[in-house]
Tab-separated table of C-alpha atoms in Angstrom:
chain	number	residue	atom	x	y	z
O	1	MET	CA	-9.302	7.487	-23.702
O	2	LYS	CA	-10.506	8.456	-20.219
O	3	ALA	CA	-9.615	6.914	-16.856
O	4	THR	CA	-12.753	4.943	-15.999
O	5	LYS	CA	-13.662	1.487	-14.711
O	6	ASP	CA	-11.745	-1.371	-16.348
O	7	LYS	CA	-9.125	0.927	-17.910
O	8	VAL	CA	-5.435	0.524	-17.123
O	9	VAL	CA	-3.975	3.854	-16.061
O	10	THR	CA	-0.224	4.425	-16.243
O	11	LEU	CA	1.245	7.393	-14.421
O	12	VAL	CA	4.260	8.971	-12.777
O	13	TYR	CA	4.117	10.894	-9.533
O	14	SER	CA	5.863	12.117	-6.462
O	15	LEU	CA	4.265	11.618	-3.072
O	16	SER	CA	5.075	14.047	-0.292
O	17	GLU	CA	3.941	14.559	3.252
O	18	GLU	CA	1.362	17.368	3.687
O	19	THR	CA	2.303	19.636	0.719
O	20	ALA	CA	4.423	19.660	-2.444
O	21	GLU	CA	7.260	21.051	-0.295
O	22	GLY	CA	6.829	18.374	2.382
O	23	THR	CA	9.110	15.399	2.960
O	24	LEU	CA	9.333	13.288	-0.198
O	25	LEU	CA	7.923	9.833	0.569
O	26	GLN	CA	7.988	8.193	-2.866
O	27	LYS	CA	8.879	9.045	-6.457
O	28	VAL	CA	7.703	7.058	-9.476
O	29	GLU	CA	9.414	7.979	-12.747
O	30	LYS	CA	8.883	7.260	-16.453
O	31	ASP	CA	11.462	4.459	-16.603
O	32	ASP	CA	9.317	2.459	-14.118
O	33	PRO	CA	5.827	4.015	-14.099
O	34	PHE	CA	2.941	2.999	-11.835
O	35	GLU	CA	0.101	1.124	-13.501
O	36	PHE	CA	-3.266	0.189	-12.004
O	37	LEU	CA	-6.652	-1.120	-13.081
O	38	PHE	CA	-9.176	1.632	-12.510
O	39	GLY	CA	-12.274	0.778	-10.485
O	40	HIS	CA	-10.950	-2.323	-8.705
O	41	MET	CA	-9.718	-0.920	-5.382
O	42	ASP	CA	-6.063	-1.077	-6.452
O	43	VAL	CA	-5.449	2.441	-5.099
O	44	LEU	CA	-6.995	4.706	-2.466
O	45	PRO	CA	-10.595	5.583	-3.436
O	46	GLU	CA	-9.827	9.305	-3.166
O	47	PHE	CA	-6.877	8.837	-5.574
O	48	GLU	CA	-9.242	7.350	-8.180
O	49	THR	CA	-11.787	10.105	-7.602
O	50	GLU	CA	-9.138	12.716	-8.422
O	51	LEU	CA	-8.189	10.968	-11.696
O	52	GLU	CA	-11.603	9.789	-12.882
O	53	GLY	CA	-12.388	10.905	-16.423
O	54	LYS	CA	-8.881	12.257	-17.046
O	55	GLU	CA	-6.748	11.363	-20.080
O	56	ALA	CA	-3.091	10.793	-20.956
O	57	GLY	CA	-1.157	14.034	-20.557
O	58	TYR	CA	-3.265	15.208	-17.606
O	59	LYS	CA	-1.043	16.782	-14.944
O	60	PHE	CA	-2.318	16.554	-11.409
O	61	SER	CA	-1.599	17.791	-7.927
O	62	PHE	CA	-3.890	17.028	-5.018
O	63	SER	CA	-3.866	16.109	-1.377
O	64	ILE	CA	-5.550	13.249	0.438
O	65	SER	CA	-6.155	13.696	4.132
O	66	LYS	CA	-5.015	10.965	6.483
O	67	ASP	CA	-8.697	10.274	7.197
O	68	ASP	CA	-9.268	9.446	3.503
O	69	ALA	CA	-5.944	7.598	3.226
O	70	TYR	CA	-4.710	5.263	5.976
O	71	GLY	CA	-6.242	6.954	9.024
O	72	ASP	CA	-4.538	7.730	12.306
O	73	LYS	CA	-1.976	5.437	13.852
O	74	GLN	CA	-3.761	2.954	16.113
O	75	GLU	CA	-2.162	2.011	19.441
O	76	ALA	CA	-3.955	-1.354	19.233
O	77	ALA	CA	-1.905	-2.131	16.098
O	78	VAL	CA	1.324	-2.048	18.146
O	79	VAL	CA	1.564	-5.449	19.804
O	80	LYS	CA	3.929	-7.679	21.750
O	81	VAL	CA	4.612	-10.913	19.887
O	82	PRO	CA	6.245	-13.809	21.770
O	83	LYS	CA	9.601	-14.711	20.231
O	84	GLU	CA	8.585	-18.365	19.886
O	85	VAL	CA	6.084	-17.289	17.208
O	86	PHE	CA	9.040	-16.780	14.884
O	87	ASN	CA	10.205	-20.419	15.302
O	88	ILE	CA	13.764	-19.773	14.232
O	89	GLU	CA	16.121	-22.285	15.797
O	90	ASP	CA	19.291	-20.662	14.502
O	91	GLU	CA	20.003	-17.755	16.865
O	92	ILE	CA	22.061	-15.953	14.203
O	93	ASP	CA	19.129	-16.056	11.748
O	94	GLN	CA	16.739	-14.920	14.474
O	95	ASN	CA	18.990	-11.969	15.342
O	96	GLU	CA	19.181	-10.998	11.644
O	97	ILE	CA	15.422	-11.182	11.137
O	98	LEU	CA	14.365	-9.644	14.435
O	99	LYS	CA	16.083	-6.282	14.003
O	100	VAL	CA	14.451	-2.936	14.751
O	101	GLY	CA	13.184	-1.463	11.488
O	102	ASN	CA	12.723	-4.778	9.676
O	103	VAL	CA	9.291	-5.290	8.129
O	104	LEU	CA	8.166	-8.899	8.420
O	105	PRO	CA	5.362	-10.757	6.670
O	106	MET	CA	2.968	-12.247	9.205
O	107	VAL	CA	-0.440	-13.913	9.284
O	108	GLY	CA	-3.142	-12.248	11.353
O	109	PRO	CA	-5.658	-13.963	13.621
O	110	ASP	CA	-8.090	-14.066	10.686
O	111	GLU	CA	-5.450	-15.899	8.580
O	112	MET	CA	-4.980	-12.813	6.405
O	113	PRO	CA	-1.441	-11.796	5.413
O	114	MET	CA	-0.134	-8.604	6.975
O	115	GLU	CA	3.171	-6.858	7.522
O	116	GLY	CA	4.575	-5.559	10.768
O	117	GLU	CA	7.610	-3.446	11.558
O	118	VAL	CA	9.870	-4.563	14.392
O	119	THR	CA	10.088	-1.620	16.815
O	120	GLU	CA	11.627	-3.299	19.887
O	121	VAL	CA	13.357	-6.611	20.568
O	122	HIS	CA	13.363	-8.131	24.066
O	123	ASP	CA	14.541	-11.472	25.471
O	124	ASP	CA	11.113	-13.091	25.317
O	125	HIS	CA	9.084	-10.923	22.917
O	126	VAL	CA	9.207	-8.513	20.003
O	127	VAL	CA	7.140	-5.326	19.745
O	128	MET	CA	5.678	-4.948	16.253
O	129	ASP	CA	3.788	-2.104	14.634
O	130	PHE	CA	1.097	-3.280	12.219
O	131	ASN	CA	-0.064	0.226	11.276
O	132	HIS	CA	0.264	1.090	7.601
O	133	PRO	CA	3.579	2.969	7.151
O	134	LEU	CA	1.650	6.061	6.005
O	135	ALA	CA	-0.944	5.987	8.810
O	136	GLY	CA	-1.252	9.396	10.421
O	137	THR	CA	0.083	11.166	7.319
O	138	ASN	CA	-1.665	13.631	5.025
O	139	LEU	CA	-0.579	12.804	1.471
O	140	TYR	CA	0.218	15.162	-1.410
O	141	PHE	CA	0.563	13.850	-4.980
O	142	VAL	CA	2.023	15.641	-8.014
O	143	GLY	CA	2.202	13.771	-11.303
O	144	GLU	CA	1.022	13.060	-14.812
O	145	ILE	CA	-1.062	10.386	-16.497
O	146	ILE	CA	1.148	8.805	-19.152
O	147	ASP	CA	-1.358	6.407	-20.720
O	148	VAL	CA	-4.899	5.082	-20.427
O	149	ARG	CA	-5.812	1.885	-22.252
O	150	ASP	CA	-8.399	-0.866	-22.240
O	151	ALA	CA	-7.552	-3.697	-19.862
O	152	THR	CA	-6.781	-7.039	-21.440
O	153	LYS	CA	-9.130	-9.963	-20.936
O	154	GLU	CA	-6.537	-11.539	-18.613
O	155	GLU	CA	-6.209	-8.367	-16.503
O	156	LEU	CA	-9.984	-8.172	-16.099
O	157	GLU	CA	-10.297	-11.872	-15.220
O	158	GLU	CA	-7.581	-11.547	-12.588
O	159	ALA	CA	-9.248	-8.447	-11.125
O	160	VAL	CA	-12.615	-10.207	-10.905
O	161	GLN	CA	-10.986	-13.132	-9.070
O	162	VAL	CA	-9.363	-10.746	-6.575
O	163	ASP	CA	-12.619	-8.783	-6.170
O	164	ASN	CA	-14.497	-12.036	-5.465
O	165	LEU	CA	-11.922	-13.166	-2.882
O	166	GLU	CA	-12.153	-9.802	-1.128
O	167	GLY	CA	-15.942	-10.160	-1.026
O	168	LEU	CA	-15.621	-13.583	0.597
O	169	GLU	CA	-13.435	-12.223	3.397
O	170	GLY	CA	-16.426	-10.485	4.918
O	171	LEU	CA	-18.330	-13.780	5.074
O	172	GLN	CA	-15.876	-15.515	7.403
């Protein structure tokens, strides 16, 4: 069976920065493989392009430029957030949560969920970086497709619901 729209693709891979010899960023192994529904924007479009039409047993190695992945880091995505936004009355809890390096779930101005990394903590504000962690990075994948199967009715229904919600976001 080939990796095409509405197929569930299961694979293992290692993700490195720039080349196969670059800094290892992520490793997905057979005991906990990565699975995604092909054709539903679950992965980077370029990632799907590289795997389209391939079958179980296919070994791959390819790069995705930062421009086709998460783009460059954007200075506008690094913002000062007033501490009162965090509404934590217990100072101990606030100090635990607002630590440099912590990634916090937030809600953007458009009410969409997003994550930001705490980069600085000041008396009255916190500096947070809302860039994707891999922004500014050229990606290099090496791996193997373990399985390709038909999606279940439930998987397809869930994907259609998510696709429809994503389409509605542009209407707001």
